[in-house]
XYZ file of C-alpha atoms in Angstrom:
150
model
C 9.103 -28.982 -26.296
C 11.466 -26.228 -25.192
C 14.163 -24.916 -27.501
C 17.458 -26.493 -26.346
C 19.055 -23.113 -25.579
C 16.107 -22.015 -23.414
C 16.473 -24.493 -20.544
C 17.833 -24.364 -17.041
C 21.278 -25.594 -18.141
C 21.688 -22.565 -20.405
C 20.480 -20.266 -17.621
C 22.984 -21.806 -15.208
C 25.783 -21.462 -17.776
C 24.850 -17.815 -18.446
C 24.722 -17.085 -14.717
C 28.096 -18.762 -14.100
C 29.494 -16.570 -16.872
C 27.995 -13.502 -15.154
C 29.231 -14.680 -11.749
C 32.779 -14.996 -13.076
C 32.865 -11.426 -14.364
C 31.175 -10.076 -11.252
C 33.534 -11.917 -8.905
C 36.658 -10.744 -10.769
C 35.427 -7.150 -10.775
C 34.298 -7.170 -7.174
C 37.472 -8.680 -5.763
C 39.643 -6.359 -7.863
C 37.583 -3.338 -6.785
C 37.801 -4.311 -3.127
C 41.542 -4.924 -3.359
C 42.128 -1.553 -5.073
C 39.813 0.349 -2.701
C 41.355 -1.269 0.356
C 44.917 -0.723 -0.908
C 44.146 2.968 -1.497
C 42.586 3.297 1.961
C 39.158 4.199 0.585
C 36.016 3.916 2.688
C 33.204 1.424 2.138
C 31.118 3.497 -0.270
C 33.781 4.400 -2.861
C 35.230 0.883 -2.651
C 31.784 -0.664 -3.219
C 31.067 1.691 -6.129
C 34.406 0.757 -7.732
C 33.753 -2.959 -7.147
C 30.296 -2.733 -8.772
C 31.635 -0.720 -11.722
C 34.405 -3.275 -12.284
C 31.893 -6.132 -11.970
C 29.980 -4.630 -14.898
C 33.196 -4.050 -16.874
C 34.424 -7.623 -16.429
C 30.940 -9.120 -16.889
C 30.496 -7.275 -20.164
C 34.057 -7.982 -21.302
C 33.620 -11.768 -21.057
C 30.555 -11.633 -23.313
C 32.234 -9.097 -25.567
C 35.168 -11.456 -26.046
C 32.862 -14.294 -27.085
C 30.851 -12.100 -29.445
C 34.021 -10.801 -31.117
C 35.294 -14.378 -31.494
C 31.925 -15.161 -33.099
C 32.689 -12.687 -35.865
C 30.775 -9.599 -34.767
C 32.311 -6.181 -35.224
C 33.075 -4.217 -32.052
C 29.895 -2.097 -32.072
C 27.617 -5.097 -32.612
C 29.525 -7.071 -29.959
C 29.038 -4.231 -27.448
C 25.307 -4.174 -28.207
C 25.087 -7.943 -27.673
C 26.997 -7.705 -24.377
C 24.775 -4.884 -23.097
C 21.610 -6.744 -24.103
C 22.811 -10.061 -22.718
C 24.276 -9.010 -19.398
C 22.839 -5.772 -18.026
C 19.904 -7.234 -16.084
C 21.872 -10.305 -15.011
C 24.797 -8.271 -13.643
C 22.464 -5.737 -12.016
C 20.511 -8.455 -10.175
C 23.690 -10.236 -9.148
C 25.269 -7.022 -7.835
C 22.115 -5.947 -6.000
C 21.787 -9.276 -4.202
C 25.514 -9.735 -3.582
C 26.077 -6.242 -2.206
C 22.790 -6.314 -0.305
C 23.826 -9.473 1.531
C 27.250 -8.029 2.370
C 25.723 -4.723 3.517
C 23.319 -6.571 5.835
C 25.913 -9.072 7.111
C 27.201 -7.871 10.506
C 30.791 -6.573 10.236
C 31.258 -7.785 6.618
C 31.614 -4.240 5.272
C 34.510 -3.618 7.658
C 36.312 -6.914 7.084
C 39.832 -6.662 5.699
C 41.224 -8.744 2.838
C 43.157 -10.906 5.305
C 39.983 -11.707 7.317
C 38.112 -14.964 6.844
C 34.887 -12.934 7.210
C 35.745 -10.943 4.063
C 36.113 -14.050 1.892
C 33.311 -16.051 3.546
C 30.776 -13.230 3.248
C 31.824 -12.600 -0.372
C 31.562 -16.296 -1.304
C 28.193 -16.756 0.404
C 26.763 -13.504 -0.982
C 27.851 -14.461 -4.523
C 26.316 -17.928 -4.055
C 23.002 -16.377 -2.956
C 23.176 -13.919 -5.868
C 23.789 -16.840 -8.246
C 20.699 -18.715 -6.993
C 18.537 -15.591 -7.393
C 19.963 -14.691 -10.824
C 19.542 -18.123 -12.512
C 15.726 -17.814 -12.777
C 16.110 -14.225 -14.044
C 18.404 -15.458 -16.803
C 16.085 -18.376 -17.618
C 13.163 -15.972 -17.930
C 15.170 -13.664 -20.222
C 16.527 -16.514 -22.364
C 13.026 -17.976 -22.710
C 11.922 -14.681 -24.219
C 14.835 -14.529 -26.673
C 16.721 -12.000 -24.562
C 19.814 -12.137 -22.368
C 22.180 -14.921 -23.309
C 19.789 -16.157 -26.017
C 21.130 -13.155 -27.958
C 24.691 -14.346 -27.366
C 23.828 -17.855 -28.612
C 22.696 -16.363 -31.922
C 26.217 -15.049 -32.489
C 28.613 -17.726 -31.297
C 28.713 -21.361 -30.359
C 29.947 -22.493 -26.951
């Protein structure tokens, strides 16, 4: 029998957690880049960087609430989220880059929000099995579960 924290439900929960941080960071990065009149590349780089920052910060918050000191909490966040965020960002940004006209859509365009929502949904579906694989090997969010209860 599988350990209760190693199943699909835990992988989905971990991926939703990752998706939340990624979505916050990406939207914020795109809003900032667009507001500053930046081109696609610097805006995308900022959005990806902020996706990592917000993804890590959500796990960091939980680890700190679980009683870890800051250094240990950072190590848990890096171990838990790096691969998950990287896969999510690769898929999400890959879909947007390949989607005709999505890279040039403005914040007020339906195409901007539709392509972002669909690309994040595709990234979620791809990232869930990655997280399940990591959790099943005691990595990823299995590390987080050792330090705090949900």
